[in-house]
Amino acid sequence: MGSGRSHGMSERERVTVAGVSVSVDHYVGGRRVSSPTTFEDRSPLDWSTVLAEVSAGDSDVADAAVTAATDAFEGWAALGPAGRAPHLRRLAEKIDQRVPDIAAVECVDMAMRHESLRNRVIGRGARNFRAYADLAEQHEERTWSSNGTANRVQRLPAGPVVVITPWNAPFMLATWKVAPALAAGNPVVLKPAEWSPLSASLLADLADEAGLPPGVLNVVQGIGSEVGPTLTSDPRVRRISFTGSPETARLIGASAAANIVPFTAELGGKGALVVFADSDLEAAARTAAGQYDDSGQVCLAATRLLVEESAADEFLERFGAHVDAHVLGDSHDDATTITPMIHPVHLARVEEFVERARAAGDTIVRGGRRHTPDGLWYEPTLISPVSNDSEIVQHEVFGPVLTFQTFADEDEAVALANSTAYGLSATLFTGSADRAERVGSALRAGTTWVNCFLVRDLTAPFGGLGISGLGREGGDHALEFHADLKTLQIRDDTTT
Ligand code: NAD
């Protein structure tokens, strides 16, 4: 690594995870920085082993990181989109070169499937940086004449940004949020989740190798409730970009409100998968069973299966066959689809959800228990609720737990689909183009897929309705969020 010196405490020895050297320290102002205390990072694949003792950030480190980002702001902003783009493209190249290493670390740290990490998910990180380098460069200021003036809308870089990310798909989600901030001219302090902190540390290495100016990307490790509030309440921070749970978003929103700082929140979901009898039932059933992939630890997962009554039996038969084909196992094995839950605390949370559903009279159709006494795997579970008001229908579980309900007609389908407080994504299967248009438009969700699932275009707006989020990421929407828009009006007869 390039400048990797430490200040404060001496730099901790790097650890080797899956054969890859990873720093357990923060990265602040282009240097590795230790904290006096650490937190343990373990692998969901083997909970008995400590992967790393990671520096636990405190208010000193948070302050140093925001100072570094503030100091870097003027120079980074002054480069303009064309000056910043080569930095971002070099970082993308570094990511591409290290996909196998990042995938290896992420697989052990978060236990996402290695096959999807190495073939799709990590590479998307490089694409995020390239896409935002392109988008920022291609942006043209809006200009027009009115009232005897020439008008221009300028996008001014806003200032230091705090990016806070969750433990699922941590590398992809971090790059998705860091890339537009940097492209827009804003230095970043990234706080990854404490349950999967390692790939963010690799991102800091790569930023260093790519020659990003010191302070443009900083990484602060630590427990969210300890280091997070210092970061989000610092008045020098001009944007907060958060992905995680609604509970944490409320706390961060209060910090943002205190400083009058815009923030985006990408939060949980409780997506419906609406299946009409006229649809390709095989494709619908396969997609439904696919919601158990990575044990349902996916915000976009369609966890409420809503099926037209007349197709329910056939759908369930086909669905059952696909669920039977799932393979619960080690995330390194390409055959595995059901990976372990991230953490014993999260596994217990999932178990409690199902136990409460059982106690409330909901029917556990299949699964409903942990797989082994010692591992963190939970069986793919299907629940038929007593009512649409059941907790298991109305609240995000974030595990391999789906609910099954039927509907009689379109109106009931839409009413059920739109009946939760969430609105991140919805999925619809139908063979009718009219219905695709009609019901697709009626489903209240930031993204609605019809006869497909998880197809994403990076330029499309992305975000949630209701308690699924605030603001939009994706394409120009993220660049706009990270800019202070300014209208410059010059009277037509102004002469030099
Ligand atoms: P979480 O809210 O517990 O934690 C998210 C991040 O916030 C972590 O980095 C954590 O350390 C930090 N944090 C915790 N308390 C904080 C505080 N007081 N101040 C500042 N930061 C704090 O969420 P999680 O359990 O890590 O993630 C799972 C949730 O994220 C689920 O609800 C899931 O649906 C959601 N999610 C949403 C999307 C999306 O794009 N909409 C994507 C992935 C995950």
Coordinates of C-alpha atoms and ligand atoms in Angstrom, one line a residue:
M1 CA 0.0 0.0 0.0
G2 CA 1.1 3.6 -0.7
S3 CA 1.2 6.1 2.1
G4 CA -0.2 3.8 4.8
R5 CA 1.5 5.4 7.8
S6 CA -0.4 5.7 11.1
H7 CA -0.7 8.4 13.7
G8 CA -2.1 8.3 17.2
M9 CA -1.6 4.7 18.2
S10 CA 0.8 2.7 16.1
E11 CA -0.8 0.9 13.2
R12 CA -2.1 -2.5 14.0
E13 CA -0.7 -5.5 12.1
R14 CA -2.7 -6.3 9.1
V15 CA -4.6 -9.6 9.2
T16 CA -4.8 -12.3 6.5
V17 CA -8.4 -13.2 5.6
A18 CA -8.9 -15.8 2.9
G19 CA -5.3 -15.4 1.9
V20 CA -5.8 -11.6 1.5
S21 CA -4.0 -9.0 3.6
V22 CA -6.5 -6.6 5.2
S23 CA -5.9 -3.6 7.4
V24 CA -8.0 -3.5 10.6
D25 CA -7.4 0.2 11.1
H26 CA -9.3 3.3 10.0
Y27 CA -8.1 5.2 6.9
V28 CA -8.0 9.0 7.5
G29 CA -6.3 11.6 5.4
G30 CA -4.5 9.0 3.4
R31 CA -3.1 7.3 6.5
R32 CA -3.9 4.2 8.6
V33 CA -5.1 5.2 12.1
S34 CA -5.6 2.9 15.0
S35 CA -8.0 3.3 18.0
P36 CA -7.1 2.1 21.5
T37 CA -10.1 -0.3 21.5
T38 CA -11.2 -2.9 19.1
F39 CA -14.3 -4.9 18.2
E40 CA -14.3 -8.6 17.1
D41 CA -15.2 -9.5 13.6
R42 CA -16.2 -13.1 13.0
S43 CA -17.3 -15.1 10.0
P44 CA -20.9 -16.4 9.8
L45 CA -19.4 -19.5 8.1
D46 CA -17.4 -20.4 11.3
W47 CA -18.5 -18.4 14.3
S48 CA -15.9 -19.9 16.6
T49 CA -13.0 -18.1 14.8
V50 CA -12.2 -14.4 15.2
L51 CA -11.3 -13.0 11.8
A52 CA -10.0 -9.7 13.0
E53 CA -9.9 -7.3 15.9
V54 CA -10.9 -4.1 14.2
S55 CA -10.2 -0.6 15.5
A56 CA -13.3 0.7 17.1
G57 CA -13.8 4.3 16.2
D58 CA -14.5 7.0 18.7
S59 CA -15.2 10.7 18.6
D60 CA -11.5 11.5 18.1
V61 CA -11.3 9.4 15.0
A62 CA -14.6 10.7 13.7
D63 CA -13.4 14.3 14.2
A64 CA -10.1 13.6 12.4
A65 CA -11.9 12.0 9.5
V66 CA -14.3 14.9 9.0
T67 CA -11.4 17.3 9.3
A68 CA -9.5 15.3 6.6
A69 CA -12.5 15.4 4.4
T70 CA -13.0 19.1 5.0
D71 CA -9.4 19.9 4.2
A72 CA -9.6 17.9 1.0
F73 CA -12.8 19.5 -0.2
E74 CA -11.5 22.7 -1.9
G75 CA -8.9 20.9 -4.0
W76 CA -11.2 18.0 -4.9
A77 CA -14.1 20.3 -5.8
A78 CA -11.8 22.5 -7.9
L79 CA -10.8 19.6 -10.1
G80 CA -14.3 19.7 -11.7
P81 CA -15.9 16.6 -13.1
A82 CA -13.3 16.1 -15.9
G83 CA -10.4 16.3 -13.4
R84 CA -12.0 13.9 -10.9
A85 CA -13.1 11.3 -13.5
P86 CA -9.6 9.9 -14.1
H87 CA -9.2 9.2 -10.4
L88 CA -12.5 7.4 -10.3
R89 CA -11.7 5.4 -13.4
R90 CA -8.3 4.4 -11.9
L91 CA -10.1 3.3 -8.8
A92 CA -12.5 1.2 -10.9
E93 CA -9.5 -0.4 -12.6
K94 CA -8.0 -1.3 -9.3
I95 CA -11.3 -2.9 -8.2
D96 CA -11.5 -4.9 -11.4
Q97 CA -7.9 -6.2 -10.8
R98 CA -8.8 -7.2 -7.3
V99 CA -12.2 -8.8 -7.8
P100 CA -11.0 -12.3 -6.7
D101 CA -9.5 -10.9 -3.5
I102 CA -12.4 -8.7 -2.6
A103 CA -14.8 -11.6 -3.3
A104 CA -12.8 -13.9 -1.2
V105 CA -12.8 -11.6 1.8
E106 CA -16.4 -10.6 1.5
C107 CA -17.5 -14.3 1.2
V108 CA -15.8 -15.0 4.6
D109 CA -16.8 -11.8 6.3
M110 CA -20.5 -11.6 5.2
A111 CA -21.0 -15.1 3.8
M112 CA -22.7 -13.9 0.7
R113 CA -22.4 -16.5 -2.1
H114 CA -18.9 -16.6 -3.6
E115 CA -20.3 -17.3 -7.1
S116 CA -22.4 -14.1 -7.1
L117 CA -19.7 -12.0 -5.5
R118 CA -17.0 -13.0 -8.0
N119 CA -19.2 -13.0 -11.1
R120 CA -21.5 -10.0 -10.5
V121 CA -21.6 -8.2 -7.1
I122 CA -18.0 -7.0 -6.7
G123 CA -17.6 -6.0 -10.3
R124 CA -20.6 -3.8 -9.9
G125 CA -18.4 -1.7 -7.5
A126 CA -16.1 -0.9 -10.4
R127 CA -19.0 -0.1 -12.7
N128 CA -20.4 2.3 -10.1
F129 CA -17.3 4.4 -10.2
R130 CA -17.1 4.3 -14.0
A131 CA -20.8 5.2 -14.4
Y132 CA -20.6 8.2 -12.1
A133 CA -17.4 9.4 -13.7
D134 CA -19.2 9.3 -17.0
L135 CA -22.5 10.8 -15.7
A136 CA -20.7 13.7 -14.0
E137 CA -18.7 14.5 -17.1
Q138 CA -21.7 14.3 -19.4
H139 CA -23.8 16.7 -17.3
E140 CA -24.7 19.8 -19.1
E141 CA -25.8 22.9 -17.2
R142 CA -29.4 24.0 -17.9
T143 CA -29.3 27.4 -19.6
W144 CA -32.1 29.6 -20.8
S145 CA -33.1 33.2 -21.4
S146 CA -35.9 34.9 -19.6
N147 CA -36.8 38.4 -18.2
G148 CA -33.9 39.9 -20.0
T149 CA -31.4 37.6 -18.2
A150 CA -29.3 34.6 -19.1
N151 CA -30.0 31.9 -16.6
R152 CA -27.7 29.0 -15.7
V153 CA -28.3 26.2 -13.1
Q154 CA -24.9 25.3 -11.6
R155 CA -24.2 22.2 -9.6
L156 CA -21.8 23.2 -6.8
P157 CA -20.1 20.5 -4.8
A158 CA -21.8 20.5 -1.4
G159 CA -19.0 19.6 1.0
P160 CA -17.9 16.6 3.1
V161 CA -20.3 13.6 3.0
V162 CA -20.8 10.9 5.6
V163 CA -21.8 7.6 4.0
I164 CA -23.1 4.9 6.4
T165 CA -23.7 1.4 5.1
P166 CA -25.3 -1.9 6.3
W167 CA -23.8 -5.3 6.6
N168 CA -25.4 -6.9 3.6
A169 CA -23.5 -6.6 0.2
P170 CA -21.2 -4.1 1.9
F171 CA -18.7 -3.5 -0.9
M172 CA -21.3 -3.0 -3.6
L173 CA -23.5 -0.8 -1.4
A174 CA -20.5 1.3 -0.3
T175 CA -19.3 1.9 -3.8
W176 CA -22.9 2.7 -4.9
K177 CA -23.0 5.5 -2.4
V178 CA -19.4 6.7 -2.4
A179 CA -19.1 7.0 -6.2
P180 CA -21.7 9.7 -6.8
A181 CA -20.4 11.7 -3.8
L182 CA -16.9 11.7 -5.1
A183 CA -18.0 12.3 -8.7
A184 CA -20.0 15.3 -7.5
G185 CA -16.9 16.8 -5.8
N186 CA -17.6 15.8 -2.2
P187 CA -14.9 14.0 -0.1
V188 CA -16.4 11.1 1.9
V189 CA -16.2 9.6 5.3
L190 CA -17.4 6.0 5.0
K191 CA -18.6 4.1 8.1
P192 CA -19.2 0.5 7.2
A193 CA -21.2 -1.9 9.4
E194 CA -19.5 -3.5 12.3
W195 CA -20.7 -7.0 11.2
S196 CA -18.9 -7.0 7.9
P197 CA -16.2 -4.3 8.0
L198 CA -13.4 -5.7 5.9
S199 CA -14.2 -5.0 2.3
A200 CA -14.4 -1.2 3.1
S201 CA -10.9 -1.5 4.3
L202 CA -9.9 -3.0 1.0
L203 CA -11.6 -0.1 -0.8
A204 CA -9.4 2.3 1.2
D205 CA -6.3 0.4 0.1
L206 CA -7.4 0.6 -3.5
A207 CA -8.2 4.4 -3.2
D208 CA -4.7 4.8 -1.9
E209 CA -3.2 2.7 -4.7
A210 CA -5.3 4.7 -7.3
G211 CA -3.7 7.9 -5.9
L212 CA -6.8 9.6 -4.7
P213 CA -5.7 12.8 -2.9
P214 CA -5.5 12.3 0.9
G215 CA -8.8 12.9 2.7
V216 CA -10.9 12.4 -0.4
L217 CA -12.0 9.0 0.8
N218 CA -11.8 8.2 4.5
V219 CA -13.0 5.0 6.3
V220 CA -13.9 5.0 9.9
Q221 CA -14.6 1.6 11.5
G222 CA -16.7 1.1 14.6
I223 CA -19.9 0.4 16.4
G224 CA -22.7 2.4 14.8
S225 CA -24.2 3.7 18.1
E226 CA -20.8 4.8 19.4
V227 CA -19.1 6.4 16.4
G228 CA -22.1 7.1 14.2
P229 CA -23.6 10.0 16.1
T230 CA -20.3 12.0 16.2
L231 CA -20.1 11.7 12.4
T232 CA -23.7 12.6 11.6
S233 CA -23.9 15.5 14.1
D234 CA -20.7 17.3 12.9
P235 CA -21.8 20.6 11.4
R236 CA -19.0 20.5 8.8
V237 CA -20.8 17.5 7.2
R238 CA -23.0 18.8 4.3
R239 CA -24.7 15.5 3.2
I240 CA -25.5 12.2 4.9
S241 CA -26.1 9.2 2.7
F242 CA -27.4 6.2 4.7
T243 CA -28.5 2.7 3.9
G244 CA -29.8 0.5 6.8
S245 CA -32.8 0.1 9.0
P246 CA -35.7 2.6 9.5
E247 CA -34.8 2.7 13.3
T248 CA -31.3 4.0 12.6
A249 CA -32.6 6.3 9.9
R250 CA -34.8 8.1 12.4
L251 CA -31.8 8.8 14.6
I252 CA -29.7 10.0 11.7
G253 CA -32.6 12.1 10.5
A254 CA -32.7 13.9 13.8
S255 CA -28.9 14.7 13.5
A256 CA -29.5 15.9 9.9
A257 CA -32.4 18.1 11.0
A258 CA -30.3 19.7 13.8
N259 CA -27.7 20.8 11.2
I260 CA -30.2 21.4 8.3
V261 CA -28.3 18.9 6.3
P262 CA -30.0 16.9 3.4
F263 CA -29.9 13.1 3.9
T264 CA -30.9 10.1 1.9
A265 CA -32.1 7.0 3.5
E266 CA -32.3 3.6 1.7
L267 CA -34.1 1.4 4.1
G268 CA -35.8 -1.9 4.6
G269 CA -38.5 -3.5 2.4
K270 CA -41.3 -6.0 2.5
G271 CA -41.8 -6.4 -1.2
A272 CA -44.8 -8.2 -2.6
L273 CA -44.6 -10.8 -5.4
V274 CA -48.0 -10.7 -7.1
V275 CA -48.8 -13.6 -9.3
F276 CA -51.8 -13.7 -11.6
A277 CA -53.2 -17.0 -13.0
D278 CA -52.5 -15.8 -16.5
S279 CA -48.7 -15.6 -15.9
D280 CA -45.9 -18.0 -16.6
L281 CA -46.3 -19.8 -13.3
E282 CA -43.1 -21.6 -13.7
A283 CA -41.1 -18.4 -13.9
A284 CA -43.1 -16.9 -11.1
A285 CA -42.5 -19.9 -8.8
R286 CA -38.8 -19.9 -9.7
T287 CA -38.5 -16.2 -8.8
A288 CA -40.4 -16.7 -5.6
A289 CA -38.1 -19.6 -4.5
G290 CA -35.2 -17.4 -5.4
Q291 CA -36.1 -15.0 -2.6
Y292 CA -34.4 -17.5 -0.3
D293 CA -31.0 -16.9 -2.0
D294 CA -28.5 -15.5 0.5
S295 CA -31.0 -16.4 3.1
G296 CA -33.2 -13.5 2.2
Q297 CA -30.8 -10.9 3.6
V298 CA -31.6 -8.7 0.7
C299 CA -33.5 -5.4 1.1
L300 CA -35.2 -5.8 -2.3
A301 CA -36.4 -9.3 -1.6
A302 CA -40.1 -10.0 -2.5
T303 CA -41.1 -11.7 0.7
R304 CA -44.8 -11.6 0.5
L305 CA -46.1 -14.1 -2.1
L306 CA -49.6 -13.0 -3.3
V307 CA -51.1 -15.5 -5.7
E308 CA -54.5 -15.5 -7.5
E309 CA -56.7 -18.1 -5.9
S310 CA -57.3 -20.1 -9.1
A311 CA -53.5 -20.6 -9.5
A312 CA -52.6 -21.2 -5.9
D313 CA -52.3 -25.0 -6.0
E314 CA -50.2 -25.2 -9.1
F315 CA -48.1 -22.3 -8.0
L316 CA -47.4 -24.0 -4.6
E317 CA -46.5 -27.2 -6.3
R318 CA -44.0 -25.6 -8.6
F319 CA -42.7 -23.3 -5.8
G320 CA -42.2 -26.4 -3.6
A321 CA -40.1 -28.1 -6.2
H322 CA -37.8 -25.1 -6.5
V323 CA -37.4 -24.8 -2.8
D324 CA -36.6 -28.5 -2.5
A325 CA -33.7 -27.8 -4.9
H326 CA -32.2 -25.2 -2.7
V327 CA -28.8 -26.2 -1.2
L328 CA -28.0 -25.0 2.3
G329 CA -24.2 -24.9 2.8
D330 CA -20.9 -23.1 2.7
S331 CA -21.0 -19.9 0.7
H332 CA -17.8 -20.9 -1.2
D333 CA -19.6 -23.9 -2.8
D334 CA -21.1 -22.8 -6.1
A335 CA -24.0 -25.2 -5.5
T336 CA -25.0 -23.4 -2.3
T337 CA -28.0 -21.0 -2.4
I338 CA -28.9 -20.8 1.3
T339 CA -26.0 -19.1 3.2
P340 CA -25.8 -18.6 7.0
M341 CA -27.3 -15.6 8.7
I342 CA -24.8 -12.8 9.3
H343 CA -24.7 -13.0 13.1
P344 CA -26.2 -15.0 16.0
V345 CA -28.1 -11.9 17.1
H346 CA -29.7 -11.6 13.7
L347 CA -30.5 -15.4 13.6
A348 CA -32.2 -15.0 17.0
R349 CA -34.2 -12.1 15.7
V350 CA -35.4 -14.2 12.7
E351 CA -36.2 -17.1 15.1
E352 CA -38.2 -14.8 17.3
F353 CA -40.2 -13.5 14.4
V354 CA -41.2 -17.0 13.4
E355 CA -41.9 -18.1 17.0
R356 CA -44.2 -15.0 17.5
A357 CA -46.0 -15.9 14.2
R358 CA -46.5 -19.5 15.4
A359 CA -47.8 -18.3 18.8
A360 CA -50.2 -15.8 17.0
G361 CA -51.8 -18.7 15.1
D362 CA -50.0 -18.2 11.7
T363 CA -49.4 -21.6 10.0
I364 CA -45.8 -22.6 9.3
V365 CA -46.1 -24.3 6.0
R366 CA -42.5 -25.3 5.7
G367 CA -39.2 -24.7 7.6
G368 CA -39.6 -22.6 10.7
R369 CA -36.4 -23.7 12.6
R370 CA -32.7 -23.3 12.5
H371 CA -30.9 -26.0 10.6
T372 CA -28.2 -27.1 13.0
P373 CA -27.7 -26.3 16.6
D374 CA -24.2 -24.8 16.1
G375 CA -24.3 -23.1 12.7
L376 CA -26.1 -19.9 11.7
W377 CA -28.3 -21.4 9.0
Y378 CA -32.1 -21.1 9.1
E379 CA -34.3 -23.2 7.0
P380 CA -36.2 -21.7 4.1
T381 CA -39.6 -20.9 5.7
L382 CA -43.0 -20.3 4.3
I383 CA -45.8 -19.0 6.5
S384 CA -49.5 -18.7 5.8
P385 CA -50.7 -15.9 8.1
V386 CA -54.1 -15.8 9.9
S387 CA -54.5 -12.3 8.7
N388 CA -52.9 -9.6 6.6
D389 CA -52.4 -7.7 9.9
S390 CA -50.0 -10.4 11.2
E391 CA -46.6 -9.1 12.3
I392 CA -44.9 -11.5 9.9
V393 CA -46.7 -9.9 7.0
Q394 CA -46.3 -6.3 8.1
H395 CA -42.6 -6.2 9.2
E396 CA -39.3 -6.9 7.5
V397 CA -37.7 -10.1 8.8
F398 CA -34.5 -9.9 6.6
G399 CA -34.2 -13.6 6.6
P400 CA -35.3 -16.7 4.7
V401 CA -39.0 -16.2 5.6
L402 CA -41.8 -15.7 3.1
T403 CA -45.5 -15.4 3.6
F404 CA -48.2 -16.8 1.3
Q405 CA -51.6 -15.3 0.7
T406 CA -54.2 -15.5 -2.1
F407 CA -56.3 -12.9 -3.7
A408 CA -59.6 -13.1 -5.7
D409 CA -59.1 -10.2 -8.2
E410 CA -56.9 -7.3 -9.2
D411 CA -58.4 -4.9 -6.6
E412 CA -57.6 -7.3 -3.8
A413 CA -54.1 -8.0 -5.2
V414 CA -53.3 -4.3 -5.3
A415 CA -54.8 -3.6 -1.8
L416 CA -52.8 -6.4 -0.2
A417 CA -49.6 -5.5 -2.0
N418 CA -49.9 -1.9 -0.9
S419 CA -50.9 -2.7 2.7
T420 CA -47.6 -2.4 4.5
A421 CA -45.7 0.7 5.7
Y422 CA -42.8 -0.2 3.3
G423 CA -42.5 0.5 -0.4
L424 CA -39.1 -0.4 -1.7
S425 CA -39.9 -2.8 -4.4
A426 CA -42.7 -4.9 -5.9
T427 CA -42.8 -7.7 -8.4
L428 CA -45.6 -8.6 -10.7
F429 CA -46.2 -11.7 -12.9
T430 CA -48.9 -11.5 -15.5
G431 CA -49.4 -12.6 -19.1
S432 CA -51.4 -9.6 -19.9
A433 CA -49.8 -6.4 -21.2
D434 CA -52.8 -4.3 -20.1
R435 CA -52.6 -5.7 -16.6
A436 CA -48.8 -5.2 -16.6
E437 CA -49.4 -1.5 -17.2
R438 CA -52.4 -1.2 -14.9
V439 CA -51.3 -3.2 -11.9
G440 CA -47.7 -2.3 -12.4
S441 CA -48.6 1.4 -12.1
A442 CA -50.9 0.8 -9.1
L443 CA -48.2 -0.9 -7.0
R444 CA -46.7 1.6 -4.6
A445 CA -43.0 0.9 -4.6
G446 CA -39.8 2.8 -5.6
T447 CA -39.2 0.0 -8.1
T448 CA -41.7 -2.4 -9.7
W449 CA -40.6 -5.3 -11.8
V450 CA -43.0 -7.0 -14.2
N451 CA -42.2 -10.5 -15.3
C452 CA -38.6 -10.0 -14.2
F453 CA -36.7 -9.4 -10.9
L454 CA -33.6 -7.5 -9.8
V455 CA -33.0 -6.1 -13.2
R456 CA -31.2 -2.8 -12.5
D457 CA -30.2 0.1 -14.7
L458 CA -27.7 2.3 -12.8
T459 CA -29.2 5.5 -14.3
A460 CA -32.7 4.8 -13.1
P461 CA -33.9 6.4 -9.8
F462 CA -33.6 4.0 -6.9
G463 CA -35.3 4.4 -3.5
G464 CA -38.2 3.6 -1.3
L465 CA -41.7 5.0 -0.5
G466 CA -43.1 5.1 3.0
I467 CA -40.6 3.8 5.7
S468 CA -38.5 2.3 2.9
G469 CA -36.7 5.5 2.4
L470 CA -36.2 9.1 1.7
G471 CA -34.7 10.6 -1.4
R472 CA -33.5 8.8 -4.6
E473 CA -30.1 7.4 -5.6
G474 CA -29.1 6.2 -9.1
G475 CA -28.0 8.2 -12.1
D476 CA -28.4 12.0 -12.0
H477 CA -30.6 11.8 -9.0
A478 CA -27.6 11.0 -6.7
L479 CA -25.4 13.6 -8.4
E480 CA -28.2 16.2 -7.8
F481 CA -28.4 15.1 -4.1
H482 CA -24.7 15.7 -3.7
A483 CA -24.8 19.2 -5.3
D484 CA -25.9 22.6 -4.1
L485 CA -28.0 23.8 -7.0
K486 CA -27.4 27.4 -7.8
T487 CA -29.2 29.7 -10.3
L488 CA -26.9 32.2 -11.8
Q489 CA -28.7 35.1 -13.6
I490 CA -26.8 37.6 -15.6
R491 CA -28.6 40.6 -17.2
D492 CA -28.5 40.5 -20.9
D493 CA -26.9 43.9 -21.4
T494 CA -24.0 43.1 -19.0
T495 CA -20.9 44.0 -20.9
T496 CA -17.3 43.4 -20.1
Ligands
NAD1 P1 -28.6 -0.7 10.8 O1 -29.5 0.4 10.7 O2 -28.6 -1.5 12.1 O3 -27.1 -0.3 10.5 C1 -26.7 0.4 9.4 C2 -25.5 1.2 9.6 O4 -25.8 2.2 10.5 C3 -24.3 0.4 10.2 O5 -23.1 0.9 9.7 C4 -24.4 0.8 11.7 O6 -23.2 0.7 12.3 C5 -24.8 2.2 11.6 N1 -25.5 2.8 12.8 C6 -26.1 2.2 13.8 N2 -26.5 3.1 14.7 C7 -26.2 4.3 14.3 C8 -26.3 5.6 14.8 N3 -27.0 5.9 15.9 N4 -25.8 6.6 14.1 C9 -25.1 6.4 12.9 N5 -24.9 5.2 12.4 C10 -25.5 4.1 13.1 O7 -29.0 -1.7 9.6 P2 -28.3 -3.1 9.3 O8 -28.9 -4.1 10.2 O9 -26.8 -3.0 9.1 O10 -28.9 -3.4 7.8 C11 -30.0 -4.1 7.5 C12 -31.1 -3.1 7.1 O11 -30.6 -2.4 6.0 C13 -32.4 -3.8 6.6 O12 -33.5 -3.1 7.1 C14 -32.3 -3.7 5.1 O13 -33.5 -3.8 4.4 C15 -31.6 -2.4 4.9 N6 -31.0 -2.3 3.6 C16 -31.6 -1.4 2.7 C17 -31.0 -1.3 1.4 C18 -31.6 -0.3 0.4 O14 -31.0 0.0 -0.6 N7 -32.9 0.2 0.6 C19 -29.9 -2.0 1.1 C20 -29.4 -2.9 2.0 C21 -29.9 -3.0 3.3

